[in-house]
Tab-separated table of C-alpha atoms in Angstrom:
chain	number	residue	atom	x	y	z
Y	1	UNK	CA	-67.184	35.286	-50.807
Y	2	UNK	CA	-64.957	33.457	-52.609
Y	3	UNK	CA	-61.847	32.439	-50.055
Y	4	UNK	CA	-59.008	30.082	-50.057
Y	5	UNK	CA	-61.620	26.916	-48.466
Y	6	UNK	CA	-64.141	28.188	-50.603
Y	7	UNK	CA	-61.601	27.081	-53.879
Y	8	UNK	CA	-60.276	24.296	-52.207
Y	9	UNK	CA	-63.428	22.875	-51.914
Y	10	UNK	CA	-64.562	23.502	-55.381
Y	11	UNK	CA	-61.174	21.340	-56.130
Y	12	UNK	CA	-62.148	18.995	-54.123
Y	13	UNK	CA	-65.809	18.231	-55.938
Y	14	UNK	CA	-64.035	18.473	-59.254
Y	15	UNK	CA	-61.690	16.047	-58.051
Y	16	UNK	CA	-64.528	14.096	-57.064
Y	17	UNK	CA	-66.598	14.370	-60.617
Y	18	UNK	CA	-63.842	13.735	-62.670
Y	19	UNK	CA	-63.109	10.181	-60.836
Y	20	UNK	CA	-66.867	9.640	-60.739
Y	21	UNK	CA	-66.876	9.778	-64.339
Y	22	UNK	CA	-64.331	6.975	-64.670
Y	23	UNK	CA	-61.226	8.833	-64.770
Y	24	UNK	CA	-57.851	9.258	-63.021
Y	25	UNK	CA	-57.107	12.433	-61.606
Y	26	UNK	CA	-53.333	12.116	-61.134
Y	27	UNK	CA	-53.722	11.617	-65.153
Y	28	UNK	CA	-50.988	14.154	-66.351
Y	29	UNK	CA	-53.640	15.994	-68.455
Y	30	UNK	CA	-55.731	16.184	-65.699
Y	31	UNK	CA	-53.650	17.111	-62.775
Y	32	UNK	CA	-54.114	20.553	-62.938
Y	33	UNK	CA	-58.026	20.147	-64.620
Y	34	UNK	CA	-59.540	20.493	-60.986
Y	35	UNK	CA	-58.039	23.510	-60.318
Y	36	UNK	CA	-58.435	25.258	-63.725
Y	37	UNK	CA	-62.093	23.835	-63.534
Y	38	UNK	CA	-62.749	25.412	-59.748
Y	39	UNK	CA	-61.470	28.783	-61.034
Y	40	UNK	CA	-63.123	29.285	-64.197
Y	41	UNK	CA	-66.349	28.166	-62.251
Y	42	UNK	CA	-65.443	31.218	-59.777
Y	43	UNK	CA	-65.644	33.532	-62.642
Y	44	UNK	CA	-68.569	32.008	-64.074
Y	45	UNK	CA	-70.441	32.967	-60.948
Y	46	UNK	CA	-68.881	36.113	-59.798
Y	47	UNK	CA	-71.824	38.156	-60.242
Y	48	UNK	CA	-72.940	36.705	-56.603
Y	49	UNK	CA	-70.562	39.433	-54.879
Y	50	UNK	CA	-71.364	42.211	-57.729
Y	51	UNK	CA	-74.000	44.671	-57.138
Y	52	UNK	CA	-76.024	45.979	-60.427
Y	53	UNK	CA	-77.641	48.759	-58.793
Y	54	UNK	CA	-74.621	49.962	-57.171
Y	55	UNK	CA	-72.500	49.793	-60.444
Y	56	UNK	CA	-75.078	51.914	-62.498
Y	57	UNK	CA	-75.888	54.270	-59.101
Y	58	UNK	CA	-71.895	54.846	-59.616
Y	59	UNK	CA	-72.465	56.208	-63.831
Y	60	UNK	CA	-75.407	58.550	-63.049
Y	61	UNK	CA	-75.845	61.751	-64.305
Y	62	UNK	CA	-78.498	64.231	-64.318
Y	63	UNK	CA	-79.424	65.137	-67.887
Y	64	UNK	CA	-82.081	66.676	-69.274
Y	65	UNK	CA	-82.365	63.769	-72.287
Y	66	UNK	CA	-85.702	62.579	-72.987
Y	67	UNK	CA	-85.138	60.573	-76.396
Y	68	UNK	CA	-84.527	56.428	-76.191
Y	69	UNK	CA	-81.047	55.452	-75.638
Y	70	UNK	CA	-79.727	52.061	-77.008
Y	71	UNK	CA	-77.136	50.016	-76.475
Y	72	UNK	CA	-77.199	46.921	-78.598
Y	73	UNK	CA	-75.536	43.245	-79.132
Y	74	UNK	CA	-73.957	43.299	-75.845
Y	75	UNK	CA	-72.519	39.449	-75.656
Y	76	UNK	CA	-73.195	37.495	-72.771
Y	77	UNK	CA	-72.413	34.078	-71.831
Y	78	UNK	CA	-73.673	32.330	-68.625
Y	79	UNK	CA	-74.281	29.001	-67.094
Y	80	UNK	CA	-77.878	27.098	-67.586
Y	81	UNK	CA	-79.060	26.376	-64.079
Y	82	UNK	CA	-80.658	23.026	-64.954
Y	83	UNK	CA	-77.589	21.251	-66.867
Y	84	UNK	CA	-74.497	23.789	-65.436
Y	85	UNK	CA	-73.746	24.406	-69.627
Y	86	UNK	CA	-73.348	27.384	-70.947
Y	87	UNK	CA	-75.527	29.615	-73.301
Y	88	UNK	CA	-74.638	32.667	-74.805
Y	89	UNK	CA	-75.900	35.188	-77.453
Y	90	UNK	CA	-76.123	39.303	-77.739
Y	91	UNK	CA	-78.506	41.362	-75.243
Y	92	UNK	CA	-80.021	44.402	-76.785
Y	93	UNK	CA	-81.138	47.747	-73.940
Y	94	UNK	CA	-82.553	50.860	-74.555
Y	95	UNK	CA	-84.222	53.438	-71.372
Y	96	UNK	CA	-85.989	56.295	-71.995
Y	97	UNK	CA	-84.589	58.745	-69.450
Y	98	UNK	CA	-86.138	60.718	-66.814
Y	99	UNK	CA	-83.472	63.340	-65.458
Y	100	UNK	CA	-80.580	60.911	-65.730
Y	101	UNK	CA	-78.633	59.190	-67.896
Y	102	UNK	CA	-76.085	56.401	-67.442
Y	103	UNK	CA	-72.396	55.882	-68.369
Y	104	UNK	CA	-73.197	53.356	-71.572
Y	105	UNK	CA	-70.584	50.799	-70.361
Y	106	UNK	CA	-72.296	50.325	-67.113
Y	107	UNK	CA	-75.060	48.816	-69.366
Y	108	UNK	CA	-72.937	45.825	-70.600
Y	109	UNK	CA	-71.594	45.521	-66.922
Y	110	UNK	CA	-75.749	44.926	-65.632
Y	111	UNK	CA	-75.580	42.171	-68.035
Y	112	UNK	CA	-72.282	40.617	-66.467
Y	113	UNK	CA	-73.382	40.822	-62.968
Y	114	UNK	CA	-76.338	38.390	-63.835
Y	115	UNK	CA	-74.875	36.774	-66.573
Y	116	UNK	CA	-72.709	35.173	-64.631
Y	117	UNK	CA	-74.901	33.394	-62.066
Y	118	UNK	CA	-76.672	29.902	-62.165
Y	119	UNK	CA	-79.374	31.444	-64.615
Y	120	UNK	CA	-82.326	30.796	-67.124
Y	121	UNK	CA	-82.366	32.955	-69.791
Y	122	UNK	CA	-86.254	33.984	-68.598
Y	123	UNK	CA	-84.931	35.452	-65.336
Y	124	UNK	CA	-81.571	36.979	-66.659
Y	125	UNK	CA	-84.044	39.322	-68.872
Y	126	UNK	CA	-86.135	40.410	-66.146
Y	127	UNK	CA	-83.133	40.990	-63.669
Y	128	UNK	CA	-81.386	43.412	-66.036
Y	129	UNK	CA	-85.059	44.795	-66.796
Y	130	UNK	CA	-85.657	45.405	-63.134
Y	131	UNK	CA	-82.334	46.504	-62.221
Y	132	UNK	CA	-82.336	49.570	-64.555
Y	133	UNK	CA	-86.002	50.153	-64.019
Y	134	UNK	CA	-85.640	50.374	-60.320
Y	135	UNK	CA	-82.306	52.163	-59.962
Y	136	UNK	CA	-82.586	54.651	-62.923
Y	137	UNK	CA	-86.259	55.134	-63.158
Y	138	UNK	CA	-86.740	55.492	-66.449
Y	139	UNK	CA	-89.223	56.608	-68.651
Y	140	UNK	CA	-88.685	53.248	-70.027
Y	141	UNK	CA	-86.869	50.489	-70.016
Y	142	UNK	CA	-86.641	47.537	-73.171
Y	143	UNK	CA	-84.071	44.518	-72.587
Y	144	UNK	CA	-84.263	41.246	-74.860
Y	145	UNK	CA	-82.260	38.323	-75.744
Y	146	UNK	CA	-81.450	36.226	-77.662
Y	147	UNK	CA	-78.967	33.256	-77.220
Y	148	UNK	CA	-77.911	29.219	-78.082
Y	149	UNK	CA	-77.946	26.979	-75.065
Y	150	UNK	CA	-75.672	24.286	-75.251
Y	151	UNK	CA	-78.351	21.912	-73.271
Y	152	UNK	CA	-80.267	21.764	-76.460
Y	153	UNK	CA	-77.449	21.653	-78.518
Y	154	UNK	CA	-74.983	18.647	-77.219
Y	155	UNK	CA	-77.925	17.081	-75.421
Y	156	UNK	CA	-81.206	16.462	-75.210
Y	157	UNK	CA	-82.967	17.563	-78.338
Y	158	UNK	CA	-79.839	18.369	-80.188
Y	159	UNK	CA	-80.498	21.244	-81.943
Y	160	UNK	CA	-77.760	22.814	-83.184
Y	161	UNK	CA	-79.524	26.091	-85.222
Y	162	UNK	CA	-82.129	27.137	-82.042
Y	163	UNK	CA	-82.244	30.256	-80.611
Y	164	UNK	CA	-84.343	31.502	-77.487
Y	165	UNK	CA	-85.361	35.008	-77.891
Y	166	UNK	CA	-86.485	36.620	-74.387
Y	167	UNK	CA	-88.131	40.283	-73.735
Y	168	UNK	CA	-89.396	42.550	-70.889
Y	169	UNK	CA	-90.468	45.964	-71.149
Y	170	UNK	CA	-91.773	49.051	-69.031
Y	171	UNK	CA	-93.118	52.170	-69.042
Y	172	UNK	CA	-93.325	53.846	-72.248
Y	173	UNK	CA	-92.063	50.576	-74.064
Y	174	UNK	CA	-95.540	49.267	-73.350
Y	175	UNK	CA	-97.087	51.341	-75.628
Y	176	UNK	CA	-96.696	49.514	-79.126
Y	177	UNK	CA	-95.626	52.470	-80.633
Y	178	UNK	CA	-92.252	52.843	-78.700
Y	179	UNK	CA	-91.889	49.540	-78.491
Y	180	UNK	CA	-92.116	49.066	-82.599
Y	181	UNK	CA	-88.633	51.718	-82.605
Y	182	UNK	CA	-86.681	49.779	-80.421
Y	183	UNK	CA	-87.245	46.765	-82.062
Y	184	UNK	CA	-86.813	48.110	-85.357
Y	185	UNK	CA	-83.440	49.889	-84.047
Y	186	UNK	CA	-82.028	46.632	-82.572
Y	187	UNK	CA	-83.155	44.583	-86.183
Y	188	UNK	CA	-81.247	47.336	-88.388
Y	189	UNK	CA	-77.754	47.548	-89.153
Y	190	UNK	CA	-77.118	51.241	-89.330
Y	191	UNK	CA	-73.283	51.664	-89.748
């Protein structure tokens, strides 16, 4: 939980990286840099306290809606566990229902909660995946993503135009048939 010591400390260890890298922290443009740094890096990784299944459990509804529900381009950003830099791109969901439905933004809020953890982009797909498969229960459930990581764009390989494109799917989004629609739904611009 994130407490006064908790932030202080997290000041303290930017303090610490920012003379490591040959600066000076009582710098006037950096005075206030540990502190600014320790926060945003408290938002970054709030989804630790957040509960997925609990925020979707909170938008149920029993409805008697059998077609594929989508919610698409959802931005997320989040930090890459191996380098602490962020990546960010659009997640695309759709569920077949099975008696209940969900309030759509809860659907974007999933993504949040595990967005913003120490992640790789792998795993974020299959938590969202598993958290609306196992607290919904779903005919089916589709999440993929796709999304620049800044470890392979300012270092390392340096390339600037990649994207990683991640999928899971379950249930009736295993058959290639269902799966074909979503994908087709989240390629075409229909507005």
């Amino acid at each position: 939980m994130n407490t006064e010591k908790h932030l202080n400390a997290l000041i303290a260890s930017y303090e610490t990286v920012i003379e490591n890298v040959g600066e000076d922290v009582r710098r006037e443009g950096l005075v206030k840099t540990p502190e600014r740094a320790a926060k945003a890096m408290e938002f970054l990784t709030s989804g630790y306290e957040q509960d997925g299944p609990a925020i979707l459990r909170k938008a149920m509804f029993a409805e008697d809606y059998k077609d594929m529900v989508v919610v698409k381009d959802i931005e997320l950003y989040s930090l890459c566990e191996h380098h602490m830099l962020p990546f960010f791109g659009k997640a695309h969901i759709a569920y077949i229902p099975d008696g209940h439905i969900v309030g759509l933004s809860k659907l974007p809020r999933v993504v949040d909660v595990f967005a913003r953890r120490l992640q790789v982009q792998e795993r974020l797909t299959h938590d969202i995946l598993e958290c609306i498969n196992d607290t919904l229960r779903p005919q089916g459930v589709a999440v993929v993503i796709e999304a620049a990581h800044m470890c392979m764009m300012m270092r390392g390989v340096q390339k600037q135009n990649s994207v990683t494109t991640t999928s899971g799917f379950r249930g009736q989004f295993e058959k290639q048939e269902t799966r074909n629609e979503f994908l087709k739904l989240i390629s075409s611009n229909l507005s």
